[in-house]
mmCIF file of C-alpha atoms in Angstrom:
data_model
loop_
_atom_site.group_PDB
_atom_site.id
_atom_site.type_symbol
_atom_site.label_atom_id
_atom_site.label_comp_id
_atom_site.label_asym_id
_atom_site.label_seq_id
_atom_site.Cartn_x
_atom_site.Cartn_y
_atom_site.Cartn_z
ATOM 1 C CA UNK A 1 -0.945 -8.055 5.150
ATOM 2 C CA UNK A 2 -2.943 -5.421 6.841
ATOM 3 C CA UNK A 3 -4.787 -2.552 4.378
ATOM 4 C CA UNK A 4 -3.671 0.512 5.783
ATOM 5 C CA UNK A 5 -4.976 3.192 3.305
ATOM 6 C CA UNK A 6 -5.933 3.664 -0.664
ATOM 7 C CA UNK A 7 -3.792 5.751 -3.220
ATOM 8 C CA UNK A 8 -5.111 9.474 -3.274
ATOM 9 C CA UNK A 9 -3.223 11.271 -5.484
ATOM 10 C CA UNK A 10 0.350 9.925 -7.761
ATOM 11 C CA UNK A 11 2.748 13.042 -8.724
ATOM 12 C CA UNK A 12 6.012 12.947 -10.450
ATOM 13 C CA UNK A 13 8.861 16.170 -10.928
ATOM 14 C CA UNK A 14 10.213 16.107 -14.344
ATOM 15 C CA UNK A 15 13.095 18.712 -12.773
ATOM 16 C CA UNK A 16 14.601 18.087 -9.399
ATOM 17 C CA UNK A 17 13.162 20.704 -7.291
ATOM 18 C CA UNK A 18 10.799 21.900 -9.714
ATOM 19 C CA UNK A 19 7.105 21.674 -9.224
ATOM 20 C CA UNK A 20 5.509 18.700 -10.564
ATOM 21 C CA UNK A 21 2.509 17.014 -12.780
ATOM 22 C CA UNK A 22 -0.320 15.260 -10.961
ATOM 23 C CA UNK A 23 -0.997 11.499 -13.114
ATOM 24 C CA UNK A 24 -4.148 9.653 -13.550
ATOM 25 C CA UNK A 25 -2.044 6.785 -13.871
ATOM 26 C CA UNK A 26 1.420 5.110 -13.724
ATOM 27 C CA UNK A 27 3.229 1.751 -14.494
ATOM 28 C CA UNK A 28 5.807 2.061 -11.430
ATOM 29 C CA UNK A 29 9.265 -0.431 -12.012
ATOM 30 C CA UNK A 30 12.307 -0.053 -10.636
ATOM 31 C CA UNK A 31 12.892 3.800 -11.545
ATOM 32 C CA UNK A 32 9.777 4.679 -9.490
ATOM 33 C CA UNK A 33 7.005 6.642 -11.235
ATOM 34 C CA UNK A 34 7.833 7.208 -14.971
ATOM 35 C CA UNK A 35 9.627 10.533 -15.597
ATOM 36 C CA UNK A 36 9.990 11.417 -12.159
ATOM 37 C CA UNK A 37 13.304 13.163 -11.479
ATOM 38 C CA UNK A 38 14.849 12.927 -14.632
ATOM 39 C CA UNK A 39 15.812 16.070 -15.016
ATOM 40 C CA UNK A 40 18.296 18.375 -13.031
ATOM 41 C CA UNK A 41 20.195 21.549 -13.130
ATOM 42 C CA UNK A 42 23.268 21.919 -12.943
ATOM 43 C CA UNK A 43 25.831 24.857 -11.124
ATOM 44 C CA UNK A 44 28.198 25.642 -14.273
ATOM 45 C CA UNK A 45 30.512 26.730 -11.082
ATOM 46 C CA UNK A 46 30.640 24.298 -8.947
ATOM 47 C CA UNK A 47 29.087 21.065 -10.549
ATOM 48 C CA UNK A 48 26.689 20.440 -7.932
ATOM 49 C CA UNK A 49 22.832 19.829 -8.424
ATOM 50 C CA UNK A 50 20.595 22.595 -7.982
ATOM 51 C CA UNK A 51 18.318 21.680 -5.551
ATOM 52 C CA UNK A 52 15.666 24.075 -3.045
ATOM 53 C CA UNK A 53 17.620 22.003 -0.459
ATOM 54 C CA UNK A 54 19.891 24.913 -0.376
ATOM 55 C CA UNK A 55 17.198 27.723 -0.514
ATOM 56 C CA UNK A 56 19.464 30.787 -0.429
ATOM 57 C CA UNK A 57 20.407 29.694 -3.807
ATOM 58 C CA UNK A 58 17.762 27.527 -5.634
ATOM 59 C CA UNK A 59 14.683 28.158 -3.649
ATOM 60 C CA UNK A 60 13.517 29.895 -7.050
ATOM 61 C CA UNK A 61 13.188 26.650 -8.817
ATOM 62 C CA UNK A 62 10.185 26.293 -6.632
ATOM 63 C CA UNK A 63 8.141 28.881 -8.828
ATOM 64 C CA UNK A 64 8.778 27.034 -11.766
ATOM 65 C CA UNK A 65 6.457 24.046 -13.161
ATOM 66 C CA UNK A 66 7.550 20.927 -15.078
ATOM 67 C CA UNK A 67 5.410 18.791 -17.128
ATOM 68 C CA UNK A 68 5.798 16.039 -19.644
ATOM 69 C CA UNK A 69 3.918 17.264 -22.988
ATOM 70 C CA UNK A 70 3.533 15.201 -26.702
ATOM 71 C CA UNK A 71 6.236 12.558 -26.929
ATOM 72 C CA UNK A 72 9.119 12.854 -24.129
ATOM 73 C CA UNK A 73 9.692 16.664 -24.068
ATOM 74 C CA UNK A 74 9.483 18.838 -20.616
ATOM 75 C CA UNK A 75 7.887 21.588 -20.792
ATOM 76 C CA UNK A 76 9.167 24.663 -17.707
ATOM 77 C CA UNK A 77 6.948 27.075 -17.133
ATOM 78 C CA UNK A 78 9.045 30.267 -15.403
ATOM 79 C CA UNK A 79 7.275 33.045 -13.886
ATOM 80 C CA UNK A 80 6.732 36.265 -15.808
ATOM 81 C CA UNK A 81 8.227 34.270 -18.857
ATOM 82 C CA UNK A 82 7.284 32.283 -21.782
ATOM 83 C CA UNK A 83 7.403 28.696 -21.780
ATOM 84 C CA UNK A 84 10.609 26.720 -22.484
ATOM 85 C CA UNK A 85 11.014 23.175 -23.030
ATOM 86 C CA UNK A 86 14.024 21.123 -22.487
ATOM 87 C CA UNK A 87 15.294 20.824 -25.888
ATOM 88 C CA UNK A 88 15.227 24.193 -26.716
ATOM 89 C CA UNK A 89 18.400 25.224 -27.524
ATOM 90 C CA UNK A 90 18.366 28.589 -25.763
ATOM 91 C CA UNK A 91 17.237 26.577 -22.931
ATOM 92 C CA UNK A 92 20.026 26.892 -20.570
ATOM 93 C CA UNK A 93 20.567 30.488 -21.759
ATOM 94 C CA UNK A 94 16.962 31.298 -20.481
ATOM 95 C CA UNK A 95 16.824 29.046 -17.171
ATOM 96 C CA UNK A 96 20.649 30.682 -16.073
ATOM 97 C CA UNK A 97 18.841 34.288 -16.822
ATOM 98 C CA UNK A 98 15.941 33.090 -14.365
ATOM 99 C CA UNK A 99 18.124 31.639 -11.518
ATOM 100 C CA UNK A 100 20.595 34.270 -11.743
ATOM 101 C CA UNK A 101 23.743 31.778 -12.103
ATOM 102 C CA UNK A 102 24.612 29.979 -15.209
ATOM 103 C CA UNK A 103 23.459 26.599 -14.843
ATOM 104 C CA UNK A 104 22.893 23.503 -17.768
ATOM 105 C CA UNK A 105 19.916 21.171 -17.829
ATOM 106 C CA UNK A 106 21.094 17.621 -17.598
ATOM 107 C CA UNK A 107 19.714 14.229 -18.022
ATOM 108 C CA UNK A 108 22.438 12.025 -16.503
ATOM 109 C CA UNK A 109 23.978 13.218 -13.422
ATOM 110 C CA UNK A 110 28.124 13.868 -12.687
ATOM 111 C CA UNK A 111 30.074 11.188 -11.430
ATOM 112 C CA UNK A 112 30.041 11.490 -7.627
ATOM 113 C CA UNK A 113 27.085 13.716 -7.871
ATOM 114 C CA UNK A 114 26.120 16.435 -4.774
ATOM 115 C CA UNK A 115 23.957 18.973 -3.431
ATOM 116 C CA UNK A 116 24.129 20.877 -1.066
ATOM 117 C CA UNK A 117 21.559 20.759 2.006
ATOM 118 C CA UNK A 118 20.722 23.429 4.243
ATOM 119 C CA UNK A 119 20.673 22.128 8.195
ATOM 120 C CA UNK A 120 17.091 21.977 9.460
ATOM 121 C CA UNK A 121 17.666 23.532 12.669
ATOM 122 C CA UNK A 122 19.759 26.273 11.191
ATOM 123 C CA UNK A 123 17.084 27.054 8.726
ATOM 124 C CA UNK A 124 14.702 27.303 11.607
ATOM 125 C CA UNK A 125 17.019 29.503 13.515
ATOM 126 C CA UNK A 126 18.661 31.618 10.512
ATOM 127 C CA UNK A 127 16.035 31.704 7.916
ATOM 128 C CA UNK A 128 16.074 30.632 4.365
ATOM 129 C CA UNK A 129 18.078 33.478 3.988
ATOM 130 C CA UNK A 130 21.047 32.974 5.949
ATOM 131 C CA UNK A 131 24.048 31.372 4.470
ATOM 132 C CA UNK A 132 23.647 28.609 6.633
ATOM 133 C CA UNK A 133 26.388 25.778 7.006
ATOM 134 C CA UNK A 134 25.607 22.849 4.681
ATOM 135 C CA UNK A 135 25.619 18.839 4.465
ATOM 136 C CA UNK A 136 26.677 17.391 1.331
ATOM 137 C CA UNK A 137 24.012 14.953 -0.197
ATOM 138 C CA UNK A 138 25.833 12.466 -2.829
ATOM 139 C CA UNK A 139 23.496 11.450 -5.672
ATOM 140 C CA UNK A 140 22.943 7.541 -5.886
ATOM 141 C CA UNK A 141 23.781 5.688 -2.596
ATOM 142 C CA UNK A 142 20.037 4.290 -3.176
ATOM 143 C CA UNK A 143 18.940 5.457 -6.183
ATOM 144 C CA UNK A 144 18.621 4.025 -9.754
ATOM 145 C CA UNK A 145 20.707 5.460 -12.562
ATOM 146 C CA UNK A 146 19.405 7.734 -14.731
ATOM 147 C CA UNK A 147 17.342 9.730 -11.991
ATOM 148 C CA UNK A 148 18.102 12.374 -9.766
ATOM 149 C CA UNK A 149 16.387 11.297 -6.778
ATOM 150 C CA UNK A 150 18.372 11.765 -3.484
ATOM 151 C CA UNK A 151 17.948 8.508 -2.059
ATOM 152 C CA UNK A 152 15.398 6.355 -3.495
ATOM 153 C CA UNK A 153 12.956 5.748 -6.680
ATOM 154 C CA UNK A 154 9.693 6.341 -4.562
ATOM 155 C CA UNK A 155 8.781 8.814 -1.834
ATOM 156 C CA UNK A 156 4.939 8.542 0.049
ATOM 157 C CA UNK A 157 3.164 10.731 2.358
ATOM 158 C CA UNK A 158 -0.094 9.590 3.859
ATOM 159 C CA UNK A 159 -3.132 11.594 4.944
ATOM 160 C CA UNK A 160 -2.662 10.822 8.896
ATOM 161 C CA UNK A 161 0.631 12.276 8.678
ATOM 162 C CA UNK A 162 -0.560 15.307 6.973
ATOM 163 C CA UNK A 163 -3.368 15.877 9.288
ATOM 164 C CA UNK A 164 -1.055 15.420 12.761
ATOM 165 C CA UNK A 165 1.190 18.205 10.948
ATOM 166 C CA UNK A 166 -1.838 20.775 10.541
ATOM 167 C CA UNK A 167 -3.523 20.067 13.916
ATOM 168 C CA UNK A 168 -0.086 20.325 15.915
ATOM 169 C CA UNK A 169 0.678 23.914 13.583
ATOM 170 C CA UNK A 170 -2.501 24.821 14.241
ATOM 171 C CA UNK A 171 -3.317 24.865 10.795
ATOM 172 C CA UNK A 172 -6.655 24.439 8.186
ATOM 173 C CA UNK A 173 -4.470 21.908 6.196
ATOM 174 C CA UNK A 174 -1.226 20.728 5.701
ATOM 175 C CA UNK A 175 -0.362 20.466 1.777
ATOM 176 C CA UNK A 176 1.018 17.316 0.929
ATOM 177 C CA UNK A 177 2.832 19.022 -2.311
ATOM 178 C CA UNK A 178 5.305 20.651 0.156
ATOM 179 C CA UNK A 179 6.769 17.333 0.992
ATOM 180 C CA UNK A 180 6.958 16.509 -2.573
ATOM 181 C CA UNK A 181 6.016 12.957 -2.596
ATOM 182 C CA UNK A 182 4.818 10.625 -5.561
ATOM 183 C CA UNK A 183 2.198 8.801 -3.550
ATOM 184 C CA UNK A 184 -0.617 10.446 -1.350
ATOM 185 C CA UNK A 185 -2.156 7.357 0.592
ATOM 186 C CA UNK A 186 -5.325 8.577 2.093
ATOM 187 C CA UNK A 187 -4.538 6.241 5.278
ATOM 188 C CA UNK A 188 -6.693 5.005 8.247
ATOM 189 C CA UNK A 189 -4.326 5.349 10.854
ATOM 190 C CA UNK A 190 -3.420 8.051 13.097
ATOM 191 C CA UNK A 191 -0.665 9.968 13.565
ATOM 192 C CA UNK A 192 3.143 9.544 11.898
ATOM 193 C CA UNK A 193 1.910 6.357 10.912
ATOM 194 C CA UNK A 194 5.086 5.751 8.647
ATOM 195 C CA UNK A 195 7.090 5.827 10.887
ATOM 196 C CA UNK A 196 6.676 1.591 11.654
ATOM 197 C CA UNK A 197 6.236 0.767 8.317
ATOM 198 C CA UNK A 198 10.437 1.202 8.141
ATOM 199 C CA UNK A 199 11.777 -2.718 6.427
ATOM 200 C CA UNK A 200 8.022 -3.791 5.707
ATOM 201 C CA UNK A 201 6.290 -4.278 2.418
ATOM 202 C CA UNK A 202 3.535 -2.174 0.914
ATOM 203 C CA UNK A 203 1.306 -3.749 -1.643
ATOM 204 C CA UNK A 204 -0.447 -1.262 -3.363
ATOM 205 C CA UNK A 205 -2.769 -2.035 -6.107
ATOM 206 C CA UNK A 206 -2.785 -5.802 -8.120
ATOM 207 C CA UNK A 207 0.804 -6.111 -8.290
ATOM 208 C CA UNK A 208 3.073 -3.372 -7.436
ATOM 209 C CA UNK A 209 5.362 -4.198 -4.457
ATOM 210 C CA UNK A 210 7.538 -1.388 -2.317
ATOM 211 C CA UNK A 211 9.918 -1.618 0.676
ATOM 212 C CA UNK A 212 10.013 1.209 3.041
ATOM 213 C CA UNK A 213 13.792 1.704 3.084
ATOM 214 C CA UNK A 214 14.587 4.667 5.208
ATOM 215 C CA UNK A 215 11.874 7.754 7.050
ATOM 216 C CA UNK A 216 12.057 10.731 4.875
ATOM 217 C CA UNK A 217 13.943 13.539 6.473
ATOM 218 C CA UNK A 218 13.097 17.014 5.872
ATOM 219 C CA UNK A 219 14.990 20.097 5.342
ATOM 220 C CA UNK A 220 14.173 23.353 4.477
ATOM 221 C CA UNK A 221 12.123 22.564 1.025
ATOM 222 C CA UNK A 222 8.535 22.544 3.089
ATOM 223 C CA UNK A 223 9.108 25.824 4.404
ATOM 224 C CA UNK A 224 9.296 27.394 0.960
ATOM 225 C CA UNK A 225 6.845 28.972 -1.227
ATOM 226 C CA UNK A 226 5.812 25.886 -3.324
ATOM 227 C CA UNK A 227 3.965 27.703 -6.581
ATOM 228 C CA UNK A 228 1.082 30.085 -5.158
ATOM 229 C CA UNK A 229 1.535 28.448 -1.590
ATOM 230 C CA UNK A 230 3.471 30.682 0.575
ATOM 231 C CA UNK A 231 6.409 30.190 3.284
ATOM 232 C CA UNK A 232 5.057 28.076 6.014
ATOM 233 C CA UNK A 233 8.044 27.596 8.671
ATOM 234 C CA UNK A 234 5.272 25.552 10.666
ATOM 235 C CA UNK A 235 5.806 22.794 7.878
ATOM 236 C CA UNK A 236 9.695 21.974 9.427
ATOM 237 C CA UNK A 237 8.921 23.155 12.639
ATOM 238 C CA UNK A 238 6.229 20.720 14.195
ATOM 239 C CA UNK A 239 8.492 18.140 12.847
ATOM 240 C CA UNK A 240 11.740 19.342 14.640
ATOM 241 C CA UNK A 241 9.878 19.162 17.507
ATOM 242 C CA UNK A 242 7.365 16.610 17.566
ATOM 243 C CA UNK A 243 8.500 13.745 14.946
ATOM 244 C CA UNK A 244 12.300 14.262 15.223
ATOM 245 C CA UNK A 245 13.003 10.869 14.731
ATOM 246 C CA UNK A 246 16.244 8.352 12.825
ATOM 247 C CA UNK A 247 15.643 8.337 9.196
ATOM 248 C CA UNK A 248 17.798 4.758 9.286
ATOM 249 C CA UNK A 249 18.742 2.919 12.250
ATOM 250 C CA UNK A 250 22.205 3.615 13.842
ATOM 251 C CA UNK A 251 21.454 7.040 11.876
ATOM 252 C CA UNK A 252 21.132 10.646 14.605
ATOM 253 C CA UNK A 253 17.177 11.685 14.963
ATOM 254 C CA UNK A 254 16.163 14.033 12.246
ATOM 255 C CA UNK A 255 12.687 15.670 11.562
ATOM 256 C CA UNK A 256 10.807 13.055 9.310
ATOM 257 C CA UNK A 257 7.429 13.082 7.249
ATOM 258 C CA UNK A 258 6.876 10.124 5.159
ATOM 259 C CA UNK A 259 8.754 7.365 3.784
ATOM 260 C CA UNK A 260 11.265 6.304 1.005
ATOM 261 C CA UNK A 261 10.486 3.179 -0.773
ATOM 262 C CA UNK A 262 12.453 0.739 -3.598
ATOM 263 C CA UNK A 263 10.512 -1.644 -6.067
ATOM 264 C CA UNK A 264 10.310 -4.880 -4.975
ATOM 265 C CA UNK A 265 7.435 -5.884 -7.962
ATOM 266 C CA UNK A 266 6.605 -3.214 -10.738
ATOM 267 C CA UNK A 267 2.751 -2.600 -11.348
ATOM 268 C CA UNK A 268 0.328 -0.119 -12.752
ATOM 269 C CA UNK A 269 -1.337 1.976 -10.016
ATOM 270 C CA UNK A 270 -3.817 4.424 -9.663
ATOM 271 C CA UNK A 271 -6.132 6.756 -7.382
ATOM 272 C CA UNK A 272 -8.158 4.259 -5.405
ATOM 273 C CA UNK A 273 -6.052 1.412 -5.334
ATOM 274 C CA UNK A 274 -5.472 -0.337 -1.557
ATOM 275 C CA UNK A 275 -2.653 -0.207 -0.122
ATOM 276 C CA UNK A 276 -1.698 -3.188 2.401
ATOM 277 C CA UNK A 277 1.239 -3.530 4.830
ATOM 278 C CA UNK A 278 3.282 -6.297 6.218
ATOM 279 C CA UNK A 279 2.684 -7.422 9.287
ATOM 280 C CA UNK A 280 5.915 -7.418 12.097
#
């Protein structure tokens, strides 16, 4: 094993597509970071998942914070609006007012879940406007039950990463919370570093043990306003053009930033632990 990095900063979404909490702590297992993605919206017309992968619909869901209060209750902040939390009963009745289509907060998703997912190059092209063609992404090919997560239970970014996308955008900083990942790993390497780490093992911390399943491929989420961070097109568009690698092998090149990852081990991490990679 080779260290690589430390943990910087864990995050989990309570609401797919919904900003997130930042945690001091976590006890990772084979749902990834607890309470991460267990929430979703839901279109009362067509059944899909709301996600900002679509952003001419759901990019709004980006202005809107999710946090895990007393007990297991989420707590949504909308702007301009008071509060909500999940089990209000006017809850759905408040979040379809917001979005502007009637929607339902769920904890379990459809059979034969999907969302829809704007393509990258069109949304560089078109604009988050545009009613772009879209790819259908089906819930649960890799992910546990009882999440929402598009592919897998954990999703990393590290530092080198980050800083090749702000130096090639010509940028102060790239934001790692526009890739929406639960792991930060401030790394030592430079570059798209993740990018080899695709069927090794990451030990991070005394026990916890990951396997980089698949490069993350990005979309049109980075380029959105994230909260009080505005659009930044630059976020897709140094990948498109300078990390357009395949997500999977036998898969077609994609833009890419960071890594999916399933449990191998489940263990309690936090800020400062070392993280370690396999060797070839």
């Amino acid at each position: 094993m080779r260290e690589v990095g430390a943990i910087a900063e864990l995050w989990r979404y309570p609401v797919k597509s919904m900003l997130g909490q930042r945690v001091l702590a976590a006890q990772v297992d084979e749902l990834g970071v607890p309470g991460d993605r267990r929430l979703a919206l839901i279109d009362a017309e067509t059944g899909r998942i709301a996600s900002a992968k679509m952003p001419r619909l759901w990019r709004g869901l980006l202005k809107c914070a999710a946090a895990f209060e007393e007990g297991s209750a989420v707590r949504i902040a909308m702007p301009g609006a008071k509060p909500l939390w999940n089990t209000d009963a006017d809850a759905d009745e408040r979040l379809s007012a917001y979005i502007g289509r009637p929607v339902h907060l769920a904890d379990t998703a459809p059979e034969g879940a999907t969302l829809d997912r704007s393509i990258p190059d069109l949304v560089l092209s078109e604009g988050v406007e545009a009613n772009v063609d879209a790819a259908l992404v089906r819930i649960g090919s890799g992910s546990p039950p009882g999440t929402f997560v598009d592919f897998a239970p954990l999703h990393l970014i590290t530092s080198s990463t980050l800083d090749r996308i702000a130096a090639l955008g010509e940028r102060g900083a790239a934001e790692a919370q526009r890739y929406r990942p639960n792991l930060v790993i401030r790394s030592t390497g430079d570059g798209f570093i993740e990018n080899d780490w695709l069927g090794r093992e990451l030990r991070i911390g005394p026990d916890l043990r990951i396997e980089i399943v698949a490069r993350t491929p990005r979309c049109a989420v980075p380029t959105l306003e994230h909260g009080s961070l505005e659009r930044d097109p630059q976020a897709l568009r140094v990948l498109a053009e300078h990390n357009r690698v395949a997500p999977l092998a036998d898969v077609a090149p994609e833009p890419c930033a960071g890594a999916y990852a399933r449990v191998m081990a489940p263990g309690r991490i936090e800020p400062g632990d070392k993280v370690l990679v396999s060797a070839d």
